[in-house]
GROMACS .gro file of C-alpha atoms in nm:
model
  340
    1UNK     CA    1  13.317  10.969   8.357
    2UNK     CA    2  13.144  11.241   8.623
    3UNK     CA    3  13.065  11.576   8.567
    4UNK     CA    4  13.329  11.853   8.627
    5UNK     CA    5  13.057  12.003   8.871
    6UNK     CA    6  12.903  11.798   9.118
    7UNK     CA    7  12.595  11.731   9.320
    8UNK     CA    8  12.825  11.778   9.625
    9UNK     CA    9  12.949  12.108   9.501
   10UNK     CA   10  12.578  12.239   9.436
   11UNK     CA   11  12.485  12.099   9.855
   12UNK     CA   12  12.834  12.269   9.982
   13UNK     CA   13  12.791  12.605   9.709
   14UNK     CA   14  12.477  12.656   9.727
   15UNK     CA   15  12.176  12.652   9.451
   16UNK     CA   16  12.234  12.973   9.344
   17UNK     CA   17  12.644  12.963   9.322
   18UNK     CA   18  12.615  12.598   9.164
   19UNK     CA   19  12.333  12.675   8.871
   20UNK     CA   20  12.568  12.972   8.775
   21UNK     CA   21  12.875  12.740   8.757
   22UNK     CA   22  12.702  12.474   8.566
   23UNK     CA   23  12.618  12.743   8.302
   24UNK     CA   24  12.937  12.834   8.259
   25UNK     CA   25  13.089  12.539   8.261
   26UNK     CA   26  12.832  12.347   7.991
   27UNK     CA   27  13.031  12.428   7.692
   28UNK     CA   28  13.273  12.189   7.831
   29UNK     CA   29  13.093  11.877   8.064
   30UNK     CA   30  13.060  11.572   8.043
   31UNK     CA   31  12.827  11.342   8.015
   32UNK     CA   32  12.646  11.294   8.355
   33UNK     CA   33  12.438  11.010   8.513
   34UNK     CA   34  12.107  11.036   8.741
   35UNK     CA   35  11.921  10.753   8.929
   36UNK     CA   36  11.570  10.788   8.998
   37UNK     CA   37  11.430  10.575   9.248
   38UNK     CA   38  11.073  10.490   9.318
   39UNK     CA   39  10.888  10.301   9.544
   40UNK     CA   40  10.500  10.254   9.525
   41UNK     CA   41  10.284  10.117   9.784
   42UNK     CA   42   9.854  10.011   9.700
   43UNK     CA   43   9.581   9.875   9.977
   44UNK     CA   44   9.282   9.873   9.991
   45UNK     CA   45   8.956   9.682  10.044
   46UNK     CA   46   8.629   9.639   9.826
   47UNK     CA   47   8.272   9.524   9.819
   48UNK     CA   48   8.067   9.498   9.544
   49UNK     CA   49   7.661   9.339   9.560
   50UNK     CA   50   7.411   9.310   9.331
   51UNK     CA   51   7.072   9.118   9.438
   52UNK     CA   52   7.227   8.841   9.637
   53UNK     CA   53   7.503   8.806   9.426
   54UNK     CA   54   7.842   8.944   9.653
   55UNK     CA   55   8.179   8.962   9.668
   56UNK     CA   56   8.480   9.154   9.819
   57UNK     CA   57   8.839   9.184   9.783
   58UNK     CA   58   9.159   9.273   9.893
   59UNK     CA   59   9.455   9.410   9.757
   60UNK     CA   60   9.819   9.466   9.823
   61UNK     CA   61  10.038   9.587   9.590
   62UNK     CA   62  10.449   9.668   9.605
   63UNK     CA   63  10.642   9.827   9.333
   64UNK     CA   64  11.015   9.929   9.324
   65UNK     CA   65  11.213  10.027   9.038
   66UNK     CA   66  11.575  10.171   9.005
   67UNK     CA   67  11.672  10.300   8.653
   68UNK     CA   68  11.921  10.563   8.493
   69UNK     CA   69  11.931  10.812   8.253
   70UNK     CA   70  12.201  11.018   8.063
   71UNK     CA   71  12.231  11.391   8.061
   72UNK     CA   72  12.485  11.528   7.783
   73UNK     CA   73  12.614  11.847   8.023
   74UNK     CA   74  12.471  12.117   7.800
   75UNK     CA   75  12.186  12.329   8.011
   76UNK     CA   76  11.894  12.484   7.785
   77UNK     CA   77  11.649  12.751   7.818
   78UNK     CA   78  11.350  12.558   7.780
   79UNK     CA   79  11.182  12.337   7.969
   80UNK     CA   80  10.992  12.101   7.690
   81UNK     CA   81  10.852  11.859   7.962
   82UNK     CA   82  10.678  12.118   8.192
   83UNK     CA   83  10.295  12.123   8.198
   84UNK     CA   84  10.299  12.445   8.091
   85UNK     CA   85  10.517  12.408   7.802
   86UNK     CA   86  10.220  12.398   7.548
   87UNK     CA   87  10.095  12.716   7.707
   88UNK     CA   88  10.430  12.880   7.659
   89UNK     CA   89  10.455  12.831   7.336
   90UNK     CA   90  10.137  12.950   7.184
   91UNK     CA   91  10.185  13.268   7.390
   92UNK     CA   92  10.561  13.347   7.230
   93UNK     CA   93  10.381  13.229   6.912
   94UNK     CA   94  10.139  13.522   6.959
   95UNK     CA   95  10.366  13.807   7.084
   96UNK     CA   96  10.612  13.667   6.778
   97UNK     CA   97  10.320  13.742   6.588
   98UNK     CA   98  10.217  14.112   6.746
   99UNK     CA   99  10.609  14.203   6.680
  100UNK     CA  100  10.634  14.164   6.295
  101UNK     CA  101  10.272  14.311   6.281
  102UNK     CA  102  10.416  14.596   6.496
  103UNK     CA  103  10.737  14.631   6.257
  104UNK     CA  104  10.528  14.593   5.953
  105UNK     CA  105  10.338  14.856   6.010
  106UNK     CA  106  10.625  15.045   6.143
  107UNK     CA  107  10.822  15.009   5.785
  108UNK     CA  108  10.467  14.989   5.554
  109UNK     CA  109  10.558  14.634   5.446
  110UNK     CA  110  10.238  14.461   5.582
  111UNK     CA  111  10.115  14.271   5.315
  112UNK     CA  112   9.832  14.341   5.168
  113UNK     CA  113   9.478  14.123   5.052
  114UNK     CA  114   9.595  13.886   5.325
  115UNK     CA  115   9.294  13.561   5.231
  116UNK     CA  116   9.136  13.505   5.556
  117UNK     CA  117   8.888  13.221   5.462
  118UNK     CA  118   8.986  12.898   5.296
  119UNK     CA  119   8.820  13.002   4.939
  120UNK     CA  120   9.102  13.242   4.920
  121UNK     CA  121   9.377  13.067   5.049
  122UNK     CA  122   9.292  12.785   4.788
  123UNK     CA  123   9.288  13.062   4.516
  124UNK     CA  124   9.616  13.175   4.630
  125UNK     CA  125   9.815  12.829   4.600
  126UNK     CA  126   9.681  12.768   4.236
  127UNK     CA  127   9.755  13.108   4.140
  128UNK     CA  128  10.152  13.040   4.273
  129UNK     CA  129  10.111  12.710   4.131
  130UNK     CA  130  10.016  12.874   3.793
  131UNK     CA  131  10.314  13.106   3.813
  132UNK     CA  132  10.551  12.857   3.930
  133UNK     CA  133  10.453  12.616   3.625
  134UNK     CA  134  10.448  12.939   3.415
  135UNK     CA  135  10.869  13.010   3.510
  136UNK     CA  136  10.940  12.703   3.378
  137UNK     CA  137  11.210  12.570   3.611
  138UNK     CA  138  11.394  12.879   3.614
  139UNK     CA  139  11.596  12.965   3.888
  140UNK     CA  140  11.580  13.319   3.887
  141UNK     CA  141  11.219  13.333   3.802
  142UNK     CA  142  11.111  13.084   4.065
  143UNK     CA  143  11.347  13.318   4.327
  144UNK     CA  144  11.161  13.607   4.224
  145UNK     CA  145  10.822  13.419   4.275
  146UNK     CA  146  10.891  13.280   4.646
  147UNK     CA  147  11.023  13.646   4.727
  148UNK     CA  148  10.731  13.792   4.578
  149UNK     CA  149  10.493  13.554   4.768
  150UNK     CA  150  10.646  13.478   5.093
  151UNK     CA  151  10.515  13.778   5.281
  152UNK     CA  152  10.188  13.691   5.194
  153UNK     CA  153  10.251  13.385   5.304
  154UNK     CA  154  10.386  13.380   5.628
  155UNK     CA  155  10.013  13.625   5.693
  156UNK     CA  156   9.848  13.314   5.645
  157UNK     CA  157  10.062  13.071   5.851
  158UNK     CA  158  10.084  13.379   6.122
  159UNK     CA  159   9.666  13.351   6.125
  160UNK     CA  160   9.666  12.979   6.142
  161UNK     CA  161   9.919  12.958   6.445
  162UNK     CA  162   9.641  12.899   6.816
  163UNK     CA  163   9.564  13.208   7.034
  164UNK     CA  164   9.662  13.226   7.364
  165UNK     CA  165   9.352  13.176   7.584
  166UNK     CA  166   9.265  13.467   7.816
  167UNK     CA  167   9.441  13.550   8.077
  168UNK     CA  168   9.751  13.336   8.002
  169UNK     CA  169  10.098  13.511   8.041
  170UNK     CA  170  10.261  13.773   7.879
  171UNK     CA  171  10.577  13.653   7.714
  172UNK     CA  172  10.868  13.899   7.716
  173UNK     CA  173  11.070  13.860   7.364
  174UNK     CA  174  11.351  14.076   7.470
  175UNK     CA  175  11.369  13.908   7.809
  176UNK     CA  176  11.739  13.707   7.835
  177UNK     CA  177  11.662  13.293   7.844
  178UNK     CA  178  11.912  13.180   8.132
  179UNK     CA  179  12.010  12.814   8.080
  180UNK     CA  180  11.904  12.611   8.382
  181UNK     CA  181  11.729  12.290   8.253
  182UNK     CA  182  11.933  11.952   8.240
  183UNK     CA  183  11.739  11.724   8.027
  184UNK     CA  184  11.806  11.328   8.050
  185UNK     CA  185  11.690  11.097   7.851
  186UNK     CA  186  11.704  10.673   7.883
  187UNK     CA  187  11.980  10.507   7.719
  188UNK     CA  188  12.082  10.155   7.560
  189UNK     CA  189  12.174   9.918   7.865
  190UNK     CA  190  12.137  10.126   8.157
  191UNK     CA  191  12.107   9.960   8.471
  192UNK     CA  192  11.773   9.900   8.588
  193UNK     CA  193  11.572   9.685   8.849
  194UNK     CA  194  11.271   9.617   8.874
  195UNK     CA  195  11.013   9.447   9.170
  196UNK     CA  196  10.714   9.396   9.126
  197UNK     CA  197  10.484   9.196   9.399
  198UNK     CA  198  10.053   9.187   9.435
  199UNK     CA  199   9.881   8.955   9.663
  200UNK     CA  200   9.500   8.984   9.553
  201UNK     CA  201   9.229   8.821   9.748
  202UNK     CA  202   8.865   8.787   9.695
  203UNK     CA  203   8.556   8.568   9.777
  204UNK     CA  204   8.180   8.605   9.687
  205UNK     CA  205   7.883   8.418   9.671
  206UNK     CA  206   7.647   8.439   9.335
  207UNK     CA  207   7.316   8.266   9.333
  208UNK     CA  208   7.214   7.955   9.173
  209UNK     CA  209   6.899   7.757   9.138
  210UNK     CA  210   7.049   7.483   9.398
  211UNK     CA  211   7.088   7.793   9.657
  212UNK     CA  212   7.403   8.033   9.687
  213UNK     CA  213   7.703   7.894   9.508
  214UNK     CA  214   8.067   8.034   9.719
  215UNK     CA  215   8.422   8.134   9.505
  216UNK     CA  216   8.733   8.230   9.639
  217UNK     CA  217   9.001   8.397   9.379
  218UNK     CA  218   9.377   8.461   9.434
  219UNK     CA  219   9.612   8.634   9.224
  220UNK     CA  220  10.004   8.635   9.355
  221UNK     CA  221  10.295   8.784   9.189
  222UNK     CA  222  10.699   8.819   9.274
  223UNK     CA  223  10.790   8.960   8.945
  224UNK     CA  224  11.147   9.094   8.876
  225UNK     CA  225  11.046   9.168   8.532
  226UNK     CA  226  11.247   9.023   8.201
  227UNK     CA  227  11.497   9.147   7.993
  228UNK     CA  228  11.278   9.368   7.735
  229UNK     CA  229  11.077   9.542   8.036
  230UNK     CA  230  11.407   9.643   8.190
  231UNK     CA  231  11.504   9.769   7.878
  232UNK     CA  232  11.167   9.943   7.751
  233UNK     CA  233  11.180  10.078   8.174
  234UNK     CA  234  11.493  10.257   8.082
  235UNK     CA  235  11.402  10.391   7.740
  236UNK     CA  236  11.092  10.487   7.832
  237UNK     CA  237  11.233  10.752   8.161
  238UNK     CA  238  11.250  11.132   8.002
  239UNK     CA  239  11.321  11.402   8.272
  240UNK     CA  240  11.373  11.761   8.257
  241UNK     CA  241  11.596  11.863   8.620
  242UNK     CA  242  11.578  12.243   8.740
  243UNK     CA  243  11.940  12.209   9.016
  244UNK     CA  244  11.770  12.579   9.054
  245UNK     CA  245  11.459  12.478   9.252
  246UNK     CA  246  11.580  12.112   9.273
  247UNK     CA  247  11.286  12.002   9.143
  248UNK     CA  248  11.201  11.805   8.787
  249UNK     CA  249  10.969  11.725   8.530
  250UNK     CA  250  10.886  11.421   8.348
  251UNK     CA  251  10.643  11.199   8.137
  252UNK     CA  252  10.531  11.045   8.409
  253UNK     CA  253  10.606  10.696   8.558
  254UNK     CA  254  10.444  10.321   8.372
  255UNK     CA  255  10.520  10.001   8.501
  256UNK     CA  256  10.517   9.649   8.287
  257UNK     CA  257  10.231   9.443   8.382
  258UNK     CA  258  10.364   9.178   8.664
  259UNK     CA  259  10.331   8.736   8.599
  260UNK     CA  260  10.279   8.557   8.867
  261UNK     CA  261   9.951   8.290   8.900
  262UNK     CA  262   9.566   8.263   8.966
  263UNK     CA  263   9.372   8.016   9.165
  264UNK     CA  264   9.013   7.999   9.125
  265UNK     CA  265   8.735   7.803   9.308
  266UNK     CA  266   8.377   7.767   9.347
  267UNK     CA  267   8.123   7.512   9.480
  268UNK     CA  268   8.012   7.380   9.138
  269UNK     CA  269   8.291   7.381   8.922
  270UNK     CA  270   8.629   7.324   9.183
  271UNK     CA  271   8.942   7.483   9.126
  272UNK     CA  272   9.144   7.617   8.859
  273UNK     CA  273   9.476   7.743   8.833
  274UNK     CA  274   9.663   7.926   8.581
  275UNK     CA  275   9.990   8.138   8.512
  276UNK     CA  276   9.967   8.485   8.360
  277UNK     CA  277  10.001   8.861   8.343
  278UNK     CA  278   9.783   8.921   8.701
  279UNK     CA  279   9.548   9.256   8.725
  280UNK     CA  280   9.701   9.590   8.930
  281UNK     CA  281   9.483   9.824   9.023
  282UNK     CA  282   9.472  10.109   8.776
  283UNK     CA  283   9.346  10.420   8.943
  284UNK     CA  284   9.601  10.343   9.184
  285UNK     CA  285   9.903  10.366   8.953
  286UNK     CA  286   9.721  10.639   8.687
  287UNK     CA  287   9.754  10.863   9.021
  288UNK     CA  288  10.132  10.763   9.110
  289UNK     CA  289  10.194  10.833   8.747
  290UNK     CA  290  10.028  11.165   8.774
  291UNK     CA  291  10.302  11.292   9.096
  292UNK     CA  292  10.568  11.230   8.884
  293UNK     CA  293  10.509  11.502   8.642
  294UNK     CA  294  10.647  11.745   8.863
  295UNK     CA  295  10.814  11.712   9.176
  296UNK     CA  296  11.082  11.776   9.409
  297UNK     CA  297  11.404  11.542   9.335
  298UNK     CA  298  11.250  11.326   9.628
  299UNK     CA  299  10.965  11.317   9.827
  300UNK     CA  300  10.618  11.115   9.943
  301UNK     CA  301  10.272  11.162   9.864
  302UNK     CA  302   9.991  10.970   9.938
  303UNK     CA  303   9.607  10.948   9.890
  304UNK     CA  304   9.280  10.782   9.963
  305UNK     CA  305   9.117  10.663   9.610
  306UNK     CA  306   8.742  10.514   9.581
  307UNK     CA  307   8.746  10.251   9.318
  308UNK     CA  308   8.673  10.326   8.958
  309UNK     CA  309   8.465   9.939   8.968
  310UNK     CA  310   8.409   9.677   9.138
  311UNK     CA  311   8.615   9.384   9.174
  312UNK     CA  312   8.641   8.993   9.277
  313UNK     CA  313   8.527   8.691   9.072
  314UNK     CA  314   8.295   8.731   8.858
  315UNK     CA  315   8.101   9.062   8.870
  316UNK     CA  316   7.715   9.087   8.815
  317UNK     CA  317   7.629   9.309   8.603
  318UNK     CA  318   7.503   9.617   8.763
  319UNK     CA  319   7.672   9.573   9.079
  320UNK     CA  320   7.726   9.810   9.324
  321UNK     CA  321   8.064   9.894   9.509
  322UNK     CA  322   8.212  10.057   9.740
  323UNK     CA  323   8.546  10.036   9.954
  324UNK     CA  324   8.913  10.270   9.946
  325UNK     CA  325   9.223  10.235   9.824
  326UNK     CA  326   9.521  10.403  10.021
  327UNK     CA  327   9.800  10.490   9.764
  328UNK     CA  328  10.192  10.593   9.856
  329UNK     CA  329  10.449  10.678   9.634
  330UNK     CA  330  10.805  10.720   9.735
  331UNK     CA  331  11.080  10.886   9.484
  332UNK     CA  332  11.423  11.007   9.503
  333UNK     CA  333  11.670  11.119   9.187
  334UNK     CA  334  12.004  11.156   9.210
  335UNK     CA  335  12.164  11.402   8.965
  336UNK     CA  336  12.511  11.303   8.943
  337UNK     CA  337  12.600  10.955   9.013
  338UNK     CA  338  12.808  10.662   8.906
  339UNK     CA  339  12.546  10.371   8.735
  340UNK     CA  340  12.574  10.086   8.906
   0.00000   0.00000   0.00000
């Protein structure tokens, strides 16, 4: 079913009005489906050399994924996928510690002789265990013991909480937290398509007692993935969408390894052929994944990278390498669609 407030309403009424309406109907909203489309394009050239040995490689990779996610219709006050989520939680914990300490000081209820060293804390635990045994499973005795030790144990727990780094934002515990984040998750059986194309061509030569031995190597793939890969692609997707800014956070974006064929030839051994997983340009895909951690609902980004290692044939140990890898990622997230 479609959600009561659709994407068309967001566009026509404006983001500010849309977020208010979303909050007002969230308690009655039905499950909503979102669609994520990602296109990645990788092109590059690379050379390597070691004394007389050399190799050069040309790569072209294309990836396209369309998958769906589901939202239960309830807006949340916290974006658990935001890059600064952990930092904010630490700052919030520190603010709670300060608030509790202030109240205890004002009311005179601050626990005394709170153990600070591991040895003192271990001694405290031993005293508690001894007194628990002395209660002989009497419920009232155990209740009184728990109430007596609770303030000290809470203080010990607060001491162990991580502290925010210098310059971390202050958290206002009294500020109103408005629900605004829609958390989307992959779900069983979500419609997913995967297209992976790899065209890798390398050639070079290595020195032998009889002279230089030329070689050639190709990898190629035109893969649509299998049922398990499509299922894992779906279930692995998690996003937090903010309709107020029309942007999302996610865990990044991953792909299965494509399957294809390899052909290798050199003058001494002749030709070898095989099928299986083909290599991909890991540093390019890692960059593309990072772009999807925080992004507007749709967009395009590109960069040029240096290869992180030499590629092509059996690379000679200690080989020097250079070249460039051009990467472009285009994406679009539609927060309210009918899966197809």
